[in-house]
mmCIF file of C-alpha atoms in Angstrom:
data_model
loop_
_atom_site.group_PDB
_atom_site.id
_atom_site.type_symbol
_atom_site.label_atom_id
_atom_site.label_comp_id
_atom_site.label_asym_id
_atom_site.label_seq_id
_atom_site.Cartn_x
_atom_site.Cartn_y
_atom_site.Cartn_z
ATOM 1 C CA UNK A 1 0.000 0.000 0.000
ATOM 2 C CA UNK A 2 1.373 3.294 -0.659
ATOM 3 C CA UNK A 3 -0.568 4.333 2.439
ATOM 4 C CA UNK A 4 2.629 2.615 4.209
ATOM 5 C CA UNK A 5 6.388 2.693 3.363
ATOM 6 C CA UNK A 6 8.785 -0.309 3.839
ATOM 7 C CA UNK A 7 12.629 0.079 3.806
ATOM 8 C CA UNK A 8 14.432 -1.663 2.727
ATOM 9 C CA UNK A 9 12.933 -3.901 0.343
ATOM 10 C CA UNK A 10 15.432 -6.413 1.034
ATOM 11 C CA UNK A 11 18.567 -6.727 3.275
ATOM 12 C CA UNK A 12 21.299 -9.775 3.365
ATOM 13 C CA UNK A 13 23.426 -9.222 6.876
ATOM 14 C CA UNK A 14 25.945 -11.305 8.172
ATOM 15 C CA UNK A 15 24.744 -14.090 11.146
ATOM 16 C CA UNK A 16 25.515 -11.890 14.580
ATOM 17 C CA UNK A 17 25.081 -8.681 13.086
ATOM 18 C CA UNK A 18 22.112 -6.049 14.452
ATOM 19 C CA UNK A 19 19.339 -4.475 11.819
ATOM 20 C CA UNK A 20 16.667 -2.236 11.469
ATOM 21 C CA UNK A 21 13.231 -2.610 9.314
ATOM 22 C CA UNK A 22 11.506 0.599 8.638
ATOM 23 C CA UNK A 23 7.749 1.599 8.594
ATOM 24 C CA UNK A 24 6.436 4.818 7.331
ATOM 25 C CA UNK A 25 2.856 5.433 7.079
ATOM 26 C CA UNK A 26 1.245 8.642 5.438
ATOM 27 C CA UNK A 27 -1.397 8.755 8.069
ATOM 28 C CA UNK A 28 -1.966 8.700 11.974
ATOM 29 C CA UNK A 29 -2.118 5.349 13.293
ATOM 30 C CA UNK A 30 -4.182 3.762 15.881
ATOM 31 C CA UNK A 31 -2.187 0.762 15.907
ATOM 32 C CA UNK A 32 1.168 -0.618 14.349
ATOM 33 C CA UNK A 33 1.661 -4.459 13.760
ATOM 34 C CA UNK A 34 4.636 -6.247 13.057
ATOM 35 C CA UNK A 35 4.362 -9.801 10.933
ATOM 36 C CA UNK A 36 6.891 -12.107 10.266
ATOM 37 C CA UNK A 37 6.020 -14.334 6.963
ATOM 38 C CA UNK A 38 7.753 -17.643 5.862
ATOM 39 C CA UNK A 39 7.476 -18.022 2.077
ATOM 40 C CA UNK A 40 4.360 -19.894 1.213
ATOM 41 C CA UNK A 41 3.177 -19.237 4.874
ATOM 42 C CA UNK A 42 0.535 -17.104 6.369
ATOM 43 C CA UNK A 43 1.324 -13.911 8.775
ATOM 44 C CA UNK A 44 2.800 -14.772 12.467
ATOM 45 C CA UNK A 45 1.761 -12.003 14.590
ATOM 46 C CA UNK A 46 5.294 -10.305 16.508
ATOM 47 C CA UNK A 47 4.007 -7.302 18.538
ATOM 48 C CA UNK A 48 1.413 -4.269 18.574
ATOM 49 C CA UNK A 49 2.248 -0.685 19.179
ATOM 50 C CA UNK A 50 -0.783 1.733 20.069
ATOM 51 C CA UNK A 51 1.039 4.735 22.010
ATOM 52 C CA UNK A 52 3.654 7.423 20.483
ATOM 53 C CA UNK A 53 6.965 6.621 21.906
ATOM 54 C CA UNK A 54 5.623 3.109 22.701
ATOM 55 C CA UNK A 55 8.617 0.718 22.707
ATOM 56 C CA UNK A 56 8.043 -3.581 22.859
ATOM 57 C CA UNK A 57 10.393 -6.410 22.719
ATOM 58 C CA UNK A 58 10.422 -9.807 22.452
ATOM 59 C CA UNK A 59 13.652 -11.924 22.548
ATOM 60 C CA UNK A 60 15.654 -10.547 20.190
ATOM 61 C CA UNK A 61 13.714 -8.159 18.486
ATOM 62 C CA UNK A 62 12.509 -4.609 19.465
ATOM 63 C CA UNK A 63 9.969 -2.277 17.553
ATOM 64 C CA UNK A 64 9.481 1.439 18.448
ATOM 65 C CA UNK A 65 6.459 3.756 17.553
ATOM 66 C CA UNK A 66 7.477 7.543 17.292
ATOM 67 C CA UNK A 67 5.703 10.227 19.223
ATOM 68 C CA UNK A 68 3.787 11.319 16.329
ATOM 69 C CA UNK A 69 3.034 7.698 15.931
ATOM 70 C CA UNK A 70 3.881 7.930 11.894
ATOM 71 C CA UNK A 71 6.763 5.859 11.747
ATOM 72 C CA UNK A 72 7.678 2.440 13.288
ATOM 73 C CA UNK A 73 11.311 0.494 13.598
ATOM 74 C CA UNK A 74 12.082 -2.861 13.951
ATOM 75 C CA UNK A 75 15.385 -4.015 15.430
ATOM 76 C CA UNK A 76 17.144 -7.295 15.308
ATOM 77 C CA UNK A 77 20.284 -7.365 17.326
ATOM 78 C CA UNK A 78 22.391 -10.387 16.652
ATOM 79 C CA UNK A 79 20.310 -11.528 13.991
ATOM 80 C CA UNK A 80 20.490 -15.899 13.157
ATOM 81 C CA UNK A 81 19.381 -17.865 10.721
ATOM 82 C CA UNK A 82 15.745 -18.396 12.330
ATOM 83 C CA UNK A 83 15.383 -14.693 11.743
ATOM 84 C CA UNK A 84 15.136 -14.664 7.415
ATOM 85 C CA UNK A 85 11.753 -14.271 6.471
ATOM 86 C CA UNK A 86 9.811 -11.328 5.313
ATOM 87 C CA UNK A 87 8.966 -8.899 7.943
ATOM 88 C CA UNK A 88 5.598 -6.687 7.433
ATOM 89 C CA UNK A 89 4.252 -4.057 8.784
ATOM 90 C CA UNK A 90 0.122 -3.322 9.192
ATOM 91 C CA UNK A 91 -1.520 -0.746 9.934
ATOM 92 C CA UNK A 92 -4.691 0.585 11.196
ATOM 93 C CA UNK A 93 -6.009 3.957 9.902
ATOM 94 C CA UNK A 94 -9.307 3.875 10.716
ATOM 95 C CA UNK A 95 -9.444 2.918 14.649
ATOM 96 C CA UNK A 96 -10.209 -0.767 14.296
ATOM 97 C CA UNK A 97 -11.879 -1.724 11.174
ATOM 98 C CA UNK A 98 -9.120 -3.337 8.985
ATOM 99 C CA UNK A 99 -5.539 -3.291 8.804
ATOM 100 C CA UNK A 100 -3.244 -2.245 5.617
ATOM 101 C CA UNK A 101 0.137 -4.238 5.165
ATOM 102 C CA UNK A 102 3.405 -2.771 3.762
ATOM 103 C CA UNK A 103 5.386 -4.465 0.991
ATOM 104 C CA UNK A 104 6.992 -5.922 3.370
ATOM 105 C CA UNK A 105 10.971 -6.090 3.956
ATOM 106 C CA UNK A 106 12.772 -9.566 3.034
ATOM 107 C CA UNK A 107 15.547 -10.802 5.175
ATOM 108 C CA UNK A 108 18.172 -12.935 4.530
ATOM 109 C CA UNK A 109 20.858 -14.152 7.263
ATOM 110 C CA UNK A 110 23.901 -15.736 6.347
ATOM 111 C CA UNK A 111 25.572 -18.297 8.641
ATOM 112 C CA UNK B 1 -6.846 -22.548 19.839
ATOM 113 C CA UNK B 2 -6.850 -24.551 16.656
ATOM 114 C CA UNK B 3 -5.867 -21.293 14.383
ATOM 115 C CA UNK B 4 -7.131 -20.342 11.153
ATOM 116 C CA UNK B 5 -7.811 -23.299 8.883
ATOM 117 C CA UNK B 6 -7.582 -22.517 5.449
ATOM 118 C CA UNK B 7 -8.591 -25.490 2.783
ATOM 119 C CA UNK B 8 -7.498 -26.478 -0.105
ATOM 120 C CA UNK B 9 -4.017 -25.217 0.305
ATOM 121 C CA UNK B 10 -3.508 -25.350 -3.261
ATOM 122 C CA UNK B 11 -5.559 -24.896 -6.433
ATOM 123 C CA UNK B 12 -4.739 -25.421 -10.140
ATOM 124 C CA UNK B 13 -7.317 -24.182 -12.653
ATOM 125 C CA UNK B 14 -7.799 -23.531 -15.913
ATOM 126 C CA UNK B 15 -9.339 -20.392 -16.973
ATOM 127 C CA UNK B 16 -12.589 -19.407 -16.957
ATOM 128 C CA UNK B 17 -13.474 -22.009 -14.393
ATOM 129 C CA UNK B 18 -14.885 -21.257 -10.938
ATOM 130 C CA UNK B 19 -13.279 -21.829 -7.472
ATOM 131 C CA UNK B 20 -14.281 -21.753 -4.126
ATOM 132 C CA UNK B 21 -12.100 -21.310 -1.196
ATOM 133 C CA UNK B 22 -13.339 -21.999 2.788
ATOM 134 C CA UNK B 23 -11.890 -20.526 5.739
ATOM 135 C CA UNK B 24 -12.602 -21.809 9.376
ATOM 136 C CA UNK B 25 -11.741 -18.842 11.813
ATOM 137 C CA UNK B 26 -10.603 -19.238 15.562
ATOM 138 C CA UNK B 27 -14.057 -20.038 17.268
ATOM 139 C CA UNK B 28 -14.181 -17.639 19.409
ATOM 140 C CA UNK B 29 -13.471 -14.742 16.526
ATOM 141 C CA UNK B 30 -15.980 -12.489 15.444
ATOM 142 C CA UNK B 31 -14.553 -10.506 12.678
ATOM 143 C CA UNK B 32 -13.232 -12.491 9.258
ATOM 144 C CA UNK B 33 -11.098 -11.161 6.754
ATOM 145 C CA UNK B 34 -9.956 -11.988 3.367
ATOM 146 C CA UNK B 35 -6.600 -10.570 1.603
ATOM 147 C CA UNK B 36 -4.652 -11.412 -1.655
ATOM 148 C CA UNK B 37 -1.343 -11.705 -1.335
ATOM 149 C CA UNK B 38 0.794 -11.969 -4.761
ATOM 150 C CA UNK B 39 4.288 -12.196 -5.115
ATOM 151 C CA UNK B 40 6.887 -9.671 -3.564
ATOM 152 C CA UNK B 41 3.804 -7.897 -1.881
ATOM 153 C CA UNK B 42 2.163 -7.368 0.813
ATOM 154 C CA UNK B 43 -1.589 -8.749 1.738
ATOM 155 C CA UNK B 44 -4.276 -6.545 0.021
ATOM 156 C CA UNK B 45 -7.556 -6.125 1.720
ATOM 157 C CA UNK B 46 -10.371 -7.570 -0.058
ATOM 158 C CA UNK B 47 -13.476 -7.986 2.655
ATOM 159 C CA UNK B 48 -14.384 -8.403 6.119
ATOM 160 C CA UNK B 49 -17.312 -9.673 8.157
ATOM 161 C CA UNK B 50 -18.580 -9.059 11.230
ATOM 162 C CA UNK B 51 -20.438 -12.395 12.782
ATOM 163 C CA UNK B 52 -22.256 -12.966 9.353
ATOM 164 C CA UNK B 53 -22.410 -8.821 8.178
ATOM 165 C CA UNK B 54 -20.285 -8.261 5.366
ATOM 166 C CA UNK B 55 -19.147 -4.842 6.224
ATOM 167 C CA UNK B 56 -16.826 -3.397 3.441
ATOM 168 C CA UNK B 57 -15.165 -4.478 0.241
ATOM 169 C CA UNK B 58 -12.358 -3.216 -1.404
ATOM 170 C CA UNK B 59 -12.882 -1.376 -4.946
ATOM 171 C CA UNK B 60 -10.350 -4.796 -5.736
ATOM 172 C CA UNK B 61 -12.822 -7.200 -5.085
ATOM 173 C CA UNK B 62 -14.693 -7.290 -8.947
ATOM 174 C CA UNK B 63 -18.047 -8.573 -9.361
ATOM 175 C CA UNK B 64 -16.884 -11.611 -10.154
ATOM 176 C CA UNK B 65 -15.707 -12.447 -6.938
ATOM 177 C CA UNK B 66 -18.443 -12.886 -4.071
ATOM 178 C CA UNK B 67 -17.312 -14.125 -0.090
ATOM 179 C CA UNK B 68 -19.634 -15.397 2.288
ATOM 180 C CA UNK B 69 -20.085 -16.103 5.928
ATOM 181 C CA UNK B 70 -23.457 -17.131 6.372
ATOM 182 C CA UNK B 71 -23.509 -18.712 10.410
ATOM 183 C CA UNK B 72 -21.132 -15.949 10.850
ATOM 184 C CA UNK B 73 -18.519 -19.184 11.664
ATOM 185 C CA UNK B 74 -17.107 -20.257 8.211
ATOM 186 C CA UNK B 75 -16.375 -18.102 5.340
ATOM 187 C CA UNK B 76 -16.282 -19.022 1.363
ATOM 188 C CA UNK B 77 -14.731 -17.195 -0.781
ATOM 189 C CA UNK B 78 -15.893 -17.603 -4.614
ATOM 190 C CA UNK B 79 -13.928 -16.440 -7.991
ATOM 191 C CA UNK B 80 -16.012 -17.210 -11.072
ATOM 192 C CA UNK B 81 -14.506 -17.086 -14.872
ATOM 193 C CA UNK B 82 -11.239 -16.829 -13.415
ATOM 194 C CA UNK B 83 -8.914 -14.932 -14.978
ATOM 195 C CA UNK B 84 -4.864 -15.278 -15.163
ATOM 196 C CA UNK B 85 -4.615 -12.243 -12.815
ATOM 197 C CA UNK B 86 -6.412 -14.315 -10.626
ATOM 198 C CA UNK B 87 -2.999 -16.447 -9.333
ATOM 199 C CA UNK B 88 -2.469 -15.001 -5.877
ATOM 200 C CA UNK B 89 -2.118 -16.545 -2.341
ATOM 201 C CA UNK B 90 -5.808 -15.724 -0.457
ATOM 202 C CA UNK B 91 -5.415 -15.157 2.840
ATOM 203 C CA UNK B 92 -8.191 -15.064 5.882
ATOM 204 C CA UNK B 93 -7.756 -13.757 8.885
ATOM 205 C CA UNK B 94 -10.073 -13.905 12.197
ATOM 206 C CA UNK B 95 -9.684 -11.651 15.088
ATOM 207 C CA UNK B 96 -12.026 -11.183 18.498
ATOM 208 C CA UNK B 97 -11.991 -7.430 18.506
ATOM 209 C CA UNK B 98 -11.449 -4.479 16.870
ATOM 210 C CA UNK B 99 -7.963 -3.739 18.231
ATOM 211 C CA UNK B 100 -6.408 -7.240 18.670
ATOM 212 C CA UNK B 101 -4.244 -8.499 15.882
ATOM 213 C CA UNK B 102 -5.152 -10.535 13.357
ATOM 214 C CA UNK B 103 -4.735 -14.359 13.184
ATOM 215 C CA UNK B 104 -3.578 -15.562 9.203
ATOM 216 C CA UNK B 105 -4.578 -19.246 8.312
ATOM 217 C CA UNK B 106 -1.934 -20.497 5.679
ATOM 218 C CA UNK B 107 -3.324 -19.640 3.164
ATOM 219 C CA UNK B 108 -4.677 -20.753 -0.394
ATOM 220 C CA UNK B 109 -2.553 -20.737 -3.463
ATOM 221 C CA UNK B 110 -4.720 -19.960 -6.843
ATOM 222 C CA UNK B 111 -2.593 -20.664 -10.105
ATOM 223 C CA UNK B 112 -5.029 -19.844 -13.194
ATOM 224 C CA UNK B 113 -3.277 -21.467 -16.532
#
């Protein structure tokens, strides 16, 4: 959607090296998702951001919403192999009703 | 929690044929959703229902597709005279409320020849 920005499209990073996924939306959220996709797969839900300056991790990965809750990061630090897959972002414009998906960023983590 | 069952998980047509996909949400889940995904893309919205209320369809859904959740449980999902620009991965998605994430089945792979 151009409604939502990914970047990059695609990144290849060494195994034990940190990253960071992009998400720029053109619009206010209400809420920021991060998905993780395997190819062929459906979405597996990561984490939800609702607040500016909200900031969630799980394990290894970290996603921040800024204060004027426009853009959203997603961090990796020592990134492995069970990390590659295509990360997307969704996101909710319209306070609830459906949610619009980036183009998603693929990852690829060599051992 | 059983998930989102999607079924088949793979269909090969030819042209001009009709299909019909089926999507069994998380029991529990009020609100259904279909997307198509297609290669090196994100999901694209196509429809959601509320119990058995479709409430909004995307300008991409044509008339020649129709979806369906008439016990507001299951959901179909019908293409008719498909078309080549048809092949896509159709997702559904269920979800309890309004600002919980959504739940993806797997998935159904259309390839039109």
């Amino acid at each position: 959607s151009q409604e939502l920005e990914q970047s990059p499209q695609s990144l290849i990073v060494q195994e034990g090296k940190n990253l960071t996924i992009n998400c720029t939306s053109s619009k206010t959220l209400y809420g920021l998702y991060w998905y993780k996709q395997k190819y062929g797969e459906g979405l597996i839900f990561l984490m939800m951001l609702q607040k500016g300056g909200e900031e969630k991790s799980h394990e290894k990965i970290t996603a921040k919403l800024d204060e004027k809750k426009q853009q959203s990061s997603l961090h990796i630090t020592a990134s492995q192999p069970s990390h590659a897959g295509i990360y997307l972002c969704g996101a909710d414009h319209t306070g609830g009703f459906k949610t619009i998906f980036g183009a998603g960023t693929r990852l690829f983590v060599k051992a | 929690d059983t998930g989102v069952s999607q079924n088949p998980r793979h269909k090969i047509t030819k042209r001009g044929q009709n299909v019909t996909f089926r999507c069994d949400p998380i029991s529990e889940h009020n609100r259904l959703y279909w997307y198509r995904q297609t290669l090196g893309q994100g999901p694209e919205f196509l429809t959601y229902f509320q119990n058995e209320a479709q409430l909004e369809k995307s300008r991409l859904l044509s008339d020649r597709f129709s979806a369906e959740r008439p016990k507001g449980s299951f959901s179909t999902l019908e293409i008719q005279r498909t078309e080549q620009g048809d092949s896509a991965m159709y997702l559904c998605a269920s979800t309890p409320t309004s600002s919980s994430p959504l739940h993806f089945g797997n998935g159904t792979r259309l390839t039109v020849t």
